[in-house]
GROMACS .gro file of C-alpha atoms in nm:
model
  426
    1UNK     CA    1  -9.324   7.714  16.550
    2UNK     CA    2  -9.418   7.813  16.193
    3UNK     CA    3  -9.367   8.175  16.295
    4UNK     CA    4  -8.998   8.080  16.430
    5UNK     CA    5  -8.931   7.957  16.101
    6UNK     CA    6  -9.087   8.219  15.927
    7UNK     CA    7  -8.897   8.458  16.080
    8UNK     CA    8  -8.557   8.286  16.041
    9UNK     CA    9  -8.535   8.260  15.728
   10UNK     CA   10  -8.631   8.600  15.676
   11UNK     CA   11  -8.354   8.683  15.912
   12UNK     CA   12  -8.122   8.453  15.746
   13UNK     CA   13  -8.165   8.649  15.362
   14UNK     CA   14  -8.125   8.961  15.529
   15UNK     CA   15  -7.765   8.883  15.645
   16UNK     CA   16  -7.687   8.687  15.326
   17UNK     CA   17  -7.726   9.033  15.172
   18UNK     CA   18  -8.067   8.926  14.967
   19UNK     CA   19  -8.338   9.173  14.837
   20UNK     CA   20  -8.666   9.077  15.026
   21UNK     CA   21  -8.913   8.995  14.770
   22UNK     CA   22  -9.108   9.269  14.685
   23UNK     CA   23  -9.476   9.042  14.766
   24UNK     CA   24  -9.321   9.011  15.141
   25UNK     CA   25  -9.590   9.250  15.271
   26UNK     CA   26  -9.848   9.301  15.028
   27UNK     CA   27 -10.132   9.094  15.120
   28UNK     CA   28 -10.250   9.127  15.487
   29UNK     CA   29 -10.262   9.412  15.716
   30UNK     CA   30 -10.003   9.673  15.827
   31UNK     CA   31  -9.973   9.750  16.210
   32UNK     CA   32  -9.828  10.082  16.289
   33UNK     CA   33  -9.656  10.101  16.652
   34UNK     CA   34  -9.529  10.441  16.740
   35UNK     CA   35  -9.302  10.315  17.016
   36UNK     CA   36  -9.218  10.522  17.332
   37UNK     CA   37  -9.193  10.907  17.279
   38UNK     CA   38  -8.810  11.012  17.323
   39UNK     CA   39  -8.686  10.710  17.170
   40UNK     CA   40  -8.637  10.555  16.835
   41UNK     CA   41  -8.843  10.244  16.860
   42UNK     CA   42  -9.142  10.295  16.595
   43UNK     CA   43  -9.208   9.997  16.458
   44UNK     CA   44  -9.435   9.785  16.180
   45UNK     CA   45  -9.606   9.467  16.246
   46UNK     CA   46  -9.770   9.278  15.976
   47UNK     CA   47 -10.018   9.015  15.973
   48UNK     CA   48 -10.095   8.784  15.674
   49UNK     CA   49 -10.406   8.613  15.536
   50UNK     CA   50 -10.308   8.313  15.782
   51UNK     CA   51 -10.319   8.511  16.097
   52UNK     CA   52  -9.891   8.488  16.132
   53UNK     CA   53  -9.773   8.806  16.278
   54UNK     CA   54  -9.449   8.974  16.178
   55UNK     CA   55  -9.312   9.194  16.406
   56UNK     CA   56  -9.027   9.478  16.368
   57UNK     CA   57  -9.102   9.457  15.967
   58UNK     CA   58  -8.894   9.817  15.874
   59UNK     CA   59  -8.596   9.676  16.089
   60UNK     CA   60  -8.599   9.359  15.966
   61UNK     CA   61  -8.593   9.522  15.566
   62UNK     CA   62  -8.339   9.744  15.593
   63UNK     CA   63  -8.036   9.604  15.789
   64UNK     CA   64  -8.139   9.656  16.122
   65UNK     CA   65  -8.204  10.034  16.088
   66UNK     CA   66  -8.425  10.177  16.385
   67UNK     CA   67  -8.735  10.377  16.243
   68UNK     CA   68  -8.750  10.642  16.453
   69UNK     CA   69  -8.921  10.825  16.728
   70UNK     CA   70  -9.336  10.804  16.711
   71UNK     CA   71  -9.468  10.664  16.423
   72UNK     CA   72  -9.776  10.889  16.389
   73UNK     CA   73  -9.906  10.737  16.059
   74UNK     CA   74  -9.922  10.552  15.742
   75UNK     CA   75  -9.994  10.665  15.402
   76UNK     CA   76  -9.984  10.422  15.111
   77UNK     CA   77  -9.995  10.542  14.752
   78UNK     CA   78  -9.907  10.319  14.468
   79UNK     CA   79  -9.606  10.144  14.491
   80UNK     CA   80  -9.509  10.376  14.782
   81UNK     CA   81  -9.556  10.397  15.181
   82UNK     CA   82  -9.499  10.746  15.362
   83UNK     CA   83  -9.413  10.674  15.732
   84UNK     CA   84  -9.485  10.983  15.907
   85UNK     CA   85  -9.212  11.042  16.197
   86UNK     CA   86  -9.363  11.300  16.402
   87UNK     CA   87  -9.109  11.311  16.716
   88UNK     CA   88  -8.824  11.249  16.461
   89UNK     CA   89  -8.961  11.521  16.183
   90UNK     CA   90  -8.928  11.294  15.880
   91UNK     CA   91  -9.117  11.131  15.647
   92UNK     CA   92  -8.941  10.789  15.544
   93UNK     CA   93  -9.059  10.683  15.239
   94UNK     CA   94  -9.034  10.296  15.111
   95UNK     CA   95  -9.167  10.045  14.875
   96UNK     CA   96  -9.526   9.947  14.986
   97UNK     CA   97  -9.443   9.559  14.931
   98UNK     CA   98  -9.077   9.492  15.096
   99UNK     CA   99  -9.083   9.803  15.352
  100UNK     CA  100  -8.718   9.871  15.206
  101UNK     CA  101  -8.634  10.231  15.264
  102UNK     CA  102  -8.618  10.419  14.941
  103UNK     CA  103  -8.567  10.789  15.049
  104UNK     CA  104  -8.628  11.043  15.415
  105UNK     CA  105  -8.787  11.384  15.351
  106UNK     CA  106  -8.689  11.626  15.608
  107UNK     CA  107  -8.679  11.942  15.461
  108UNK     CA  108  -8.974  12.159  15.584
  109UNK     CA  109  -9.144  11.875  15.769
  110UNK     CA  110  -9.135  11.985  16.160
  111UNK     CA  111  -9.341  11.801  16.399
  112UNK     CA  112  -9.534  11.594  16.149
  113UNK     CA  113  -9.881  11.393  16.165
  114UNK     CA  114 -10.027  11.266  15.852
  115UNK     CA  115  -9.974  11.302  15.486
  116UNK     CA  116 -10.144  11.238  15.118
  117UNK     CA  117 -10.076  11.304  14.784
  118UNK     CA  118 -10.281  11.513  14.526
  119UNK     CA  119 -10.156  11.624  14.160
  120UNK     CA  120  -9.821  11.565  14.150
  121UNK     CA  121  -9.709  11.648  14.516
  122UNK     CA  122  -9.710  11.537  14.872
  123UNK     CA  123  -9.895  11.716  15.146
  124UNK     CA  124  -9.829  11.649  15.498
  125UNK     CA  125  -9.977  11.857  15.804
  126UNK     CA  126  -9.712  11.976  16.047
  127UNK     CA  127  -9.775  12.137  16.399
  128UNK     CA  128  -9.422  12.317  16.348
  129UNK     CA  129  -9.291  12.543  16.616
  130UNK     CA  130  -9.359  12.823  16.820
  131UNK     CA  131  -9.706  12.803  16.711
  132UNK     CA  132  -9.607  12.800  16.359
  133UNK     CA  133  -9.848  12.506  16.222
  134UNK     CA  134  -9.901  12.434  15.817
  135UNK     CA  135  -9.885  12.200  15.528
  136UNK     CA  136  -9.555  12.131  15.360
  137UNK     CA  137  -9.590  12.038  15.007
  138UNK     CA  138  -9.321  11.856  14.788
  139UNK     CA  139  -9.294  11.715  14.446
  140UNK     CA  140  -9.375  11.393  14.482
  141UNK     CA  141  -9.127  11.261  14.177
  142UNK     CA  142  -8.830  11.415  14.298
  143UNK     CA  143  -8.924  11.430  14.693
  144UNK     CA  144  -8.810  11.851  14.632
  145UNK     CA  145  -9.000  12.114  14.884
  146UNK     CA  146  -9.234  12.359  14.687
  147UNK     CA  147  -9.380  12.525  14.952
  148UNK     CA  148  -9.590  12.596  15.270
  149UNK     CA  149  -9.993  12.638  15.359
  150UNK     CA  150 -10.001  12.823  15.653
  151UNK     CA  151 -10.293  12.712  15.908
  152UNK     CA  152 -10.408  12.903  16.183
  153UNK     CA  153 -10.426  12.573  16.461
  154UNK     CA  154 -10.264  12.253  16.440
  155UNK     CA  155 -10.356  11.968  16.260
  156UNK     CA  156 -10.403  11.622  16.230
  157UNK     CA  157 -10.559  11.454  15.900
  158UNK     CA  158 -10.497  11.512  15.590
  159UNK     CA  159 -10.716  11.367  15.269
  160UNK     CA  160 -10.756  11.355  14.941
  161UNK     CA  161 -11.072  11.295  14.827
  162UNK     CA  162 -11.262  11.442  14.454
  163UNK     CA  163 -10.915  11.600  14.370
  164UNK     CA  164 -10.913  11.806  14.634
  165UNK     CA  165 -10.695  11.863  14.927
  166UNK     CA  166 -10.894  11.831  15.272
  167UNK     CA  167 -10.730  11.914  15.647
  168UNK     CA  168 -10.902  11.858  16.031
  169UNK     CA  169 -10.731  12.175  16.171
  170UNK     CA  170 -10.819  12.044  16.536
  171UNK     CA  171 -10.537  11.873  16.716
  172UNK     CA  172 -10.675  11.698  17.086
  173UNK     CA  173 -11.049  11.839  16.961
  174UNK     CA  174 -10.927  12.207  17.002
  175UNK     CA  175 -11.069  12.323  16.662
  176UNK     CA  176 -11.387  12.286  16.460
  177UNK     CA  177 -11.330  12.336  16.073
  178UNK     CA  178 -11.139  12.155  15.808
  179UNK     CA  179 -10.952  12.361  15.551
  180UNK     CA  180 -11.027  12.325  15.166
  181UNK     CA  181 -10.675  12.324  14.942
  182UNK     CA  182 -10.669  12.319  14.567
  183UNK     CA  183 -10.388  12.147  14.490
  184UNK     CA  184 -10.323  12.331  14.114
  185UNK     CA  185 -10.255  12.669  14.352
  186UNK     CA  186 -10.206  12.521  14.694
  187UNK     CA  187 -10.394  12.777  14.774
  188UNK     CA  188 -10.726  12.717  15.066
  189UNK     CA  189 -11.056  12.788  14.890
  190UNK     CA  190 -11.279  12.723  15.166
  191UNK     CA  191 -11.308  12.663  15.603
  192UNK     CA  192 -11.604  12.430  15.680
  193UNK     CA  193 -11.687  12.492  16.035
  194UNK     CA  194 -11.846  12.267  16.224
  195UNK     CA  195 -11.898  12.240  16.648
  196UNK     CA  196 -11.610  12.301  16.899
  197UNK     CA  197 -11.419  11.963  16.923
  198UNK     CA  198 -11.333  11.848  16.614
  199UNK     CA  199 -11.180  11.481  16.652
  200UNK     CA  200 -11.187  11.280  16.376
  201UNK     CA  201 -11.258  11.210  16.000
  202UNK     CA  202 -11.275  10.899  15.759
  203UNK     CA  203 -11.371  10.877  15.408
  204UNK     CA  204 -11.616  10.658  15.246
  205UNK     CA  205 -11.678  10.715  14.828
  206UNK     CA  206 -11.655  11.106  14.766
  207UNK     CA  207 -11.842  11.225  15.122
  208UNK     CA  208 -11.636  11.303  15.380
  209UNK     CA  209 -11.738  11.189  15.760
  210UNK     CA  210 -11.652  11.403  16.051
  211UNK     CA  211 -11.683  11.335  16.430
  212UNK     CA  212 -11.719  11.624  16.693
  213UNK     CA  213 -11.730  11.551  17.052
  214UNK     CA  214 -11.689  11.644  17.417
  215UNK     CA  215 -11.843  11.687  17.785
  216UNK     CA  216 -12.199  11.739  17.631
  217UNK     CA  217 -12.186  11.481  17.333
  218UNK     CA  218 -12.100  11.408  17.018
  219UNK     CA  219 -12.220  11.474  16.665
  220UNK     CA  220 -12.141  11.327  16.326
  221UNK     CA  221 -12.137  11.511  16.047
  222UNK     CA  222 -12.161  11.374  15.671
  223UNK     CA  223 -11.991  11.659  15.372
  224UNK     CA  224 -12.029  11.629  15.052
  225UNK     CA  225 -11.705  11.716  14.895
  226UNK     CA  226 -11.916  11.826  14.576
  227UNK     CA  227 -11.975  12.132  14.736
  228UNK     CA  228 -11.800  12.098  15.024
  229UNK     CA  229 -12.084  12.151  15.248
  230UNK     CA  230 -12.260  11.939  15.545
  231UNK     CA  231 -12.554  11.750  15.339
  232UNK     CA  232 -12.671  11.548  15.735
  233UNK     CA  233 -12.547  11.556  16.064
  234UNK     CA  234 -12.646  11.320  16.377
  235UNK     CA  235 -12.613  11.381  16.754
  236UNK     CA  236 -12.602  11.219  17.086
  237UNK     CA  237 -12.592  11.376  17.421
  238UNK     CA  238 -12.419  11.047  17.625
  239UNK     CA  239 -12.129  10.954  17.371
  240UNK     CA  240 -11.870  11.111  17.525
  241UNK     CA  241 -11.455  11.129  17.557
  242UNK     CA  242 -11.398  10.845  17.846
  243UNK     CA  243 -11.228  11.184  18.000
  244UNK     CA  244 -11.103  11.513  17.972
  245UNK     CA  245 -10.749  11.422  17.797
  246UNK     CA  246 -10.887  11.092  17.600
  247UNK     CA  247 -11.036  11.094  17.246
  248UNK     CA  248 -11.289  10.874  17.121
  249UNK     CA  249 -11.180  10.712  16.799
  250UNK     CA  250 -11.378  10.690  16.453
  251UNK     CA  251 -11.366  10.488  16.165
  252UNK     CA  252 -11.581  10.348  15.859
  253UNK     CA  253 -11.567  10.029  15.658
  254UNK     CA  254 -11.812   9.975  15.377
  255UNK     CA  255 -12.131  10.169  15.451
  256UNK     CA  256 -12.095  10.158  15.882
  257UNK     CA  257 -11.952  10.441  16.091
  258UNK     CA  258 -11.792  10.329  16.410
  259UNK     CA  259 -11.680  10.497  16.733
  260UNK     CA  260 -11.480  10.383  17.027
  261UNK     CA  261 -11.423  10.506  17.337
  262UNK     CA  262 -11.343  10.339  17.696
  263UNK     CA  263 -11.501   9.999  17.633
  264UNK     CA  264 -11.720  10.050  17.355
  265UNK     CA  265 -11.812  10.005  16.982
  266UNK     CA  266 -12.070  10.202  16.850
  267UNK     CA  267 -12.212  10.188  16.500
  268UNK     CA  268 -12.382  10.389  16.266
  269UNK     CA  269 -12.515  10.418  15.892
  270UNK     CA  270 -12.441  10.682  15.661
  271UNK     CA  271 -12.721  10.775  15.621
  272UNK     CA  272 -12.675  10.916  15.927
  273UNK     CA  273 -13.044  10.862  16.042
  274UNK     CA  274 -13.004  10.778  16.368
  275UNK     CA  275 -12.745  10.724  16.642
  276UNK     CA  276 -12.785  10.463  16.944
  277UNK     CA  277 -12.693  10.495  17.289
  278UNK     CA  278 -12.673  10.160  17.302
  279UNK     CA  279 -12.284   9.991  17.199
  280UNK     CA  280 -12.305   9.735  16.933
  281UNK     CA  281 -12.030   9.513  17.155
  282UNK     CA  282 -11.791   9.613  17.477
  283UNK     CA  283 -11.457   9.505  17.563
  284UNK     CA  284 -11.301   9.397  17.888
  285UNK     CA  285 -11.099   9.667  18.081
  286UNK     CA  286 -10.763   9.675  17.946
  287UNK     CA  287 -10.468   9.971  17.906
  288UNK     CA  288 -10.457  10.248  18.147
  289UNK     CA  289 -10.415  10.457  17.797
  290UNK     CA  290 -10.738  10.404  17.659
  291UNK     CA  291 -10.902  10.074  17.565
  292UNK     CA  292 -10.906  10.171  17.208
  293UNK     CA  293 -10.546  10.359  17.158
  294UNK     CA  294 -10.554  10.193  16.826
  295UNK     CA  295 -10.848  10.102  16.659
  296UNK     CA  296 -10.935  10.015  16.284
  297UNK     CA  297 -11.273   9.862  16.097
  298UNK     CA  298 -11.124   9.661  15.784
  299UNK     CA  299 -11.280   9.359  15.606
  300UNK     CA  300 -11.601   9.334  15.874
  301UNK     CA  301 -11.326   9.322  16.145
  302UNK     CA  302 -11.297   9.558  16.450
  303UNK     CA  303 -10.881   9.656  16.561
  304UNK     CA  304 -10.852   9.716  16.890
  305UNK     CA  305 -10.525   9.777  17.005
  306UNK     CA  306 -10.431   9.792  17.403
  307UNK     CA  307 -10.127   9.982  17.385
  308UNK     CA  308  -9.826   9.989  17.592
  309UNK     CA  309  -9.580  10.256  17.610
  310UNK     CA  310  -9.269  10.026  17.794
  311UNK     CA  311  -9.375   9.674  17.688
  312UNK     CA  312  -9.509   9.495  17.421
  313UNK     CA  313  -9.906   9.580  17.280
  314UNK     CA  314 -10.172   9.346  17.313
  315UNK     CA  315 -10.359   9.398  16.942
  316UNK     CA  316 -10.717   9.187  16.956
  317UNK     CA  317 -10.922   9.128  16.654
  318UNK     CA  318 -11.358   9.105  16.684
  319UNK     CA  319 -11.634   9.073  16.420
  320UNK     CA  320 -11.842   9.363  16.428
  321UNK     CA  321 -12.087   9.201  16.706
  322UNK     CA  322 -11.774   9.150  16.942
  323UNK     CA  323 -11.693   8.798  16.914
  324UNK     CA  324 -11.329   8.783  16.946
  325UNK     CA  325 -11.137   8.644  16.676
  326UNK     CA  326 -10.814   8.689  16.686
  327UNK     CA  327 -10.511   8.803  16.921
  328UNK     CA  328 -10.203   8.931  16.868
  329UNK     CA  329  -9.857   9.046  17.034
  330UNK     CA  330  -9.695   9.390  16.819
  331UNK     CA  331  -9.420   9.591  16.912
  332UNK     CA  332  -9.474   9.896  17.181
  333UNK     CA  333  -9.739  10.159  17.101
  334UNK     CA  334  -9.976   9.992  16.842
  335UNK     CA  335 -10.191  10.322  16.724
  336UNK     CA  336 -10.324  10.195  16.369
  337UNK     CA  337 -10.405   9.911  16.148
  338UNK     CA  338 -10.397   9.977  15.759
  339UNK     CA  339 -10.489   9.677  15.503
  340UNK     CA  340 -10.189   9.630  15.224
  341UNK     CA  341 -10.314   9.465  14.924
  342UNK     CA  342 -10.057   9.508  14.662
  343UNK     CA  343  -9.978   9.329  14.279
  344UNK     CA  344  -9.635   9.468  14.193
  345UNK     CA  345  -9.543   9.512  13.853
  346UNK     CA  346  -9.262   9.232  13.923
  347UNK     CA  347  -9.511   8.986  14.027
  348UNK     CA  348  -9.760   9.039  13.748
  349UNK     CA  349  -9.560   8.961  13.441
  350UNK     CA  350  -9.865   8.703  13.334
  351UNK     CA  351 -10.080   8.974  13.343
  352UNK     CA  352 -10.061   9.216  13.011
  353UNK     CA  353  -9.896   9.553  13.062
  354UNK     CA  354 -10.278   9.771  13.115
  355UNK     CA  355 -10.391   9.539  13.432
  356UNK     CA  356 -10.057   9.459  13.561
  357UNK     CA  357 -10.152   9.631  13.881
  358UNK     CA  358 -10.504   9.740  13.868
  359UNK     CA  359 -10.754   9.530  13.979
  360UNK     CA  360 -11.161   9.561  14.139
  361UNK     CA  361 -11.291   9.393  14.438
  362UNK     CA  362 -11.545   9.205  14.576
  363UNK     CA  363 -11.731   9.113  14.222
  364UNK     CA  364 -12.033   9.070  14.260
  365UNK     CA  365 -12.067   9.384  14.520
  366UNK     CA  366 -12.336   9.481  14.689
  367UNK     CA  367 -12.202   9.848  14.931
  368UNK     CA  368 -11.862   9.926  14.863
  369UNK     CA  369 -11.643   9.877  14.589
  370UNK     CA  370 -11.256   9.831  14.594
  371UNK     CA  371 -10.988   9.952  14.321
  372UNK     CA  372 -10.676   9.763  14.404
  373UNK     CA  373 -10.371  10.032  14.324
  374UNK     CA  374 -10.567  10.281  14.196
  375UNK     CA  375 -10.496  10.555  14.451
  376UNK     CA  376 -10.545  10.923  14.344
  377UNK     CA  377 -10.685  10.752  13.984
  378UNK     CA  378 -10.965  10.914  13.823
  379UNK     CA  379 -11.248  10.636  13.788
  380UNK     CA  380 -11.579  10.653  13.572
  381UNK     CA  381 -11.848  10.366  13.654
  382UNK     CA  382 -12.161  10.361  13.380
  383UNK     CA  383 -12.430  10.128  13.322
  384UNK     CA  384 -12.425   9.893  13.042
  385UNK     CA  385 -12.533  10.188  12.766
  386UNK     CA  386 -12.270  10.397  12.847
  387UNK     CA  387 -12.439  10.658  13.070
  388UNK     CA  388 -12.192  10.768  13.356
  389UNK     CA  389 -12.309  10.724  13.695
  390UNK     CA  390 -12.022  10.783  13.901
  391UNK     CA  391 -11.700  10.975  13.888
  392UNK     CA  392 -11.439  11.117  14.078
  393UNK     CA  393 -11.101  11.030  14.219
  394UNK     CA  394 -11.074  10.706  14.366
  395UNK     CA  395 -10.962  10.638  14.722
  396UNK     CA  396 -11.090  10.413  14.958
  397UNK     CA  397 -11.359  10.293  14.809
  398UNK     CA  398 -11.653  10.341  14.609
  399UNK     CA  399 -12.007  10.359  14.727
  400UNK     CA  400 -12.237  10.181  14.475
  401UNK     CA  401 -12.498  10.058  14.709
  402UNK     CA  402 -12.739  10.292  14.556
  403UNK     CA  403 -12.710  10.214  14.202
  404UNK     CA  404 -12.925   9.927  14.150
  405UNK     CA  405 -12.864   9.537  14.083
  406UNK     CA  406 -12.715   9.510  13.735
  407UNK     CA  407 -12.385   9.486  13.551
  408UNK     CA  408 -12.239   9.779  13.525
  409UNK     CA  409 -11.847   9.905  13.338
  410UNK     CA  410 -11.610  10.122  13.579
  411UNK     CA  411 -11.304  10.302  13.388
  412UNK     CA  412 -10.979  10.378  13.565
  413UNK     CA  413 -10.745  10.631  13.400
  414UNK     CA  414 -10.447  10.777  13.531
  415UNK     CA  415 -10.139  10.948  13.313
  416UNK     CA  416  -9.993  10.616  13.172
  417UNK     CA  417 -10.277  10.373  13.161
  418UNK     CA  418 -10.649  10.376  13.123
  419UNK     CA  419 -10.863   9.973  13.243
  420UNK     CA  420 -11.218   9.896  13.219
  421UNK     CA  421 -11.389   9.650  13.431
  422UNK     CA  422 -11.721   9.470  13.447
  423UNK     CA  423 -11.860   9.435  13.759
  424UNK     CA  424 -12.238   9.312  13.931
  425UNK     CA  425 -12.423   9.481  14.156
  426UNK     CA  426 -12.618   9.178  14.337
   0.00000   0.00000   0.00000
């Protein structure tokens, strides 16, 4: 019933012609549903620290407008999300809090999968056509086209991470090496080749995590992006696709790996010492398109999204040992879950104009620590004396589980404002 409410009034402002407030969809987790190939019915969900879901978010922000046709991915970046459209070759770009459509780019974007931004401009990896597969880049102020990478597969993922541009050029595990861009030239500086069947990456800190898998096994591979070389790699003969067409998924939150695939959750450090047969949890038997179609690690939670391509998805929530905690109903096609914690200018006028949006989280910390809106930011943590520790360019987290206990200062500069925080390591 409070959901029925909920969604009224929401429903309600929107006719009356009112501007969503821009906290609407800030503080919870983001659901992307790609909806049924051929049709526009992509979709957002959104769940809030209460457990309330929120379906058909994007429709309900702007008027009634439909998406669009396979919502492939999400890419938030400070005020900003990038909805990549990869059936409908568009990126739609709105405000990260209210989902209120701010501006399409369609110029040069064919066939899109994922996107990022590195000094100054957007890149987005494109399978194109006729073969024709690259990285369109625009200036992310003005949304104008400056150019195309050309790649030599197609590809899926596309990071930023240390400043530097980083691509899986291996759509359905077809490939084996990730492309290197410097994003002053756009130019690639370096392929780092791994094994055949290239599936996956995620990023904790400044190392890059890669998955490789197939009929005889998988392998995980850690790269430093320092060098941009593998620094440890870990393989196992029996984790395998649950067939020839399905893809095991892969994931990270804090310091665990995780892969999925059929019914199963397997974990791993990253350290990268060893790698179990054995699942940390399993899940009952559910879509005919893969148990795990959509699967996430956030907060010490495990996604799992049984996705339907007609009806509704079934989206179920477990703690990392499999105890089910949660359940939810999205729209059709849930692929992704992203977690949207956002302090808008607007909502921060008590807070003095260097912090209004940047903030650190958990404090005390003991693996990973957060950088609320500090995306693409360079960051500088030192101990108490001043010496510098850690540096790079902050995005999704920062490994400081191998500094020891102590306070410690991290600095957070970007071109208009520069914070510095205390924080504990306990």
């Amino acid at each position: 019933m409070k959901q029925f409410y909920s969604n009224m009034l929401k429903a309600t402002f929107v006719a009356a012609g009112f501007v969503l407030t821009s906290a609407q969809y800030s503080n919870g987790y983001i659901v992307s549903n790609e909806g049924n190939y051929g049709s526009p019915t992509s979709e957002i969900s959104y769940i809030d620290a209460n457990n309330n879901i929120t379906n058909n978010v994007y429709s309900l922000a702007n008027s009634g407008e439909a998406l669009g046709d396979i919502l492939q991915s999400i890419y938030f970046n400070g005020d900003k999300s990038y909805l990549v459209l990869n059936n409908s070759n568009k990126v739609v770009v709105t405000n990260r809090s209210s989902f209120v459509k701010s501006a399409v780019i369609t110029s040069n974007v064919s066939q899109p999968r994922y996107t990022t931004i590195a000094n100054g401009k957007i890149y987005t990896s494109n399978w194109g056509t006729s073969s024709t597969p690259y990285v369109s880049v625009h200036n992310a102020a003005t949304l104008a086209y400056v150019t195309s990478i050309p790649l030599s597969a197609d590809p899926e993922e596309i990071i930023t991470v240390n400043g530097k541009v980083y691509v899986n050029k291996s759509s359905y595990r077809a490939g084996n090496s990730i492309e290197v861009i410097d994003p002053a030239t756009d130019a690639i500086t370096k392929t780092i080749t791994l094994t055949d069947g290239l599936q996956s990456l995620t990023v904790i800190g400044n190392d890059i995590f890669a998955l490789c898998t197939g009929s005889t096994g998988s392998t995980v591979y850690k790269i430093s992006t320092s060098t941009d070389a593998v620094t440890a790699s870990v393989s196992n003969a029996s984790v395998v696709p649950p067939s020839a067409y399905d893809a095991l998924k892969f994931t990270s939150d804090g310091n665990q790996l995780f892969i999925a695939g059929s019914t199963s959750v397997y974990a791993l450090n990253t350290d990268l010492a060893s790698f179990s047969s054995t699942p940390v949890f399993t899940t009952p038997a559910g879509s005919p398109y893969g148990n795990f179609y959509g699967f996430a690690a956030i907060d010490g939670k495990i996604f799992q999204a049984n996705s339907d391509f007609v009806a509704n998805s079934t989206l179920n929530v477990y703690s990392q040992t499999g105890t089910l905690l949660n359940s939810f109903t999205t729209t059709i096609g849930a692929n992704n879950v992203y977690k949207n914690v956002y302090s808008s200018g607007v909502l921060a006028v008590a807070e003095n104009k260097q912090s209004k949006a940047v903030s650190i989280y958990p404090n005390p910390v003991s693996d990973i620590l957060y950088v609320k809106n500090a995306d693409a930011s360079q960051y500088k943590i030192s101990d108490i004396s001043g010496r510098i520790l850690k540096s790079g360019v902050y995005q999704n987290g920062i490994v400081v589980s191998d500094l020891q206990k102590g306070t410690y200062l991290i600095q957070i500069s970007d071109k208009n404002n520069q914070k510095t925080e205390k924080f504990i390591i306990k």
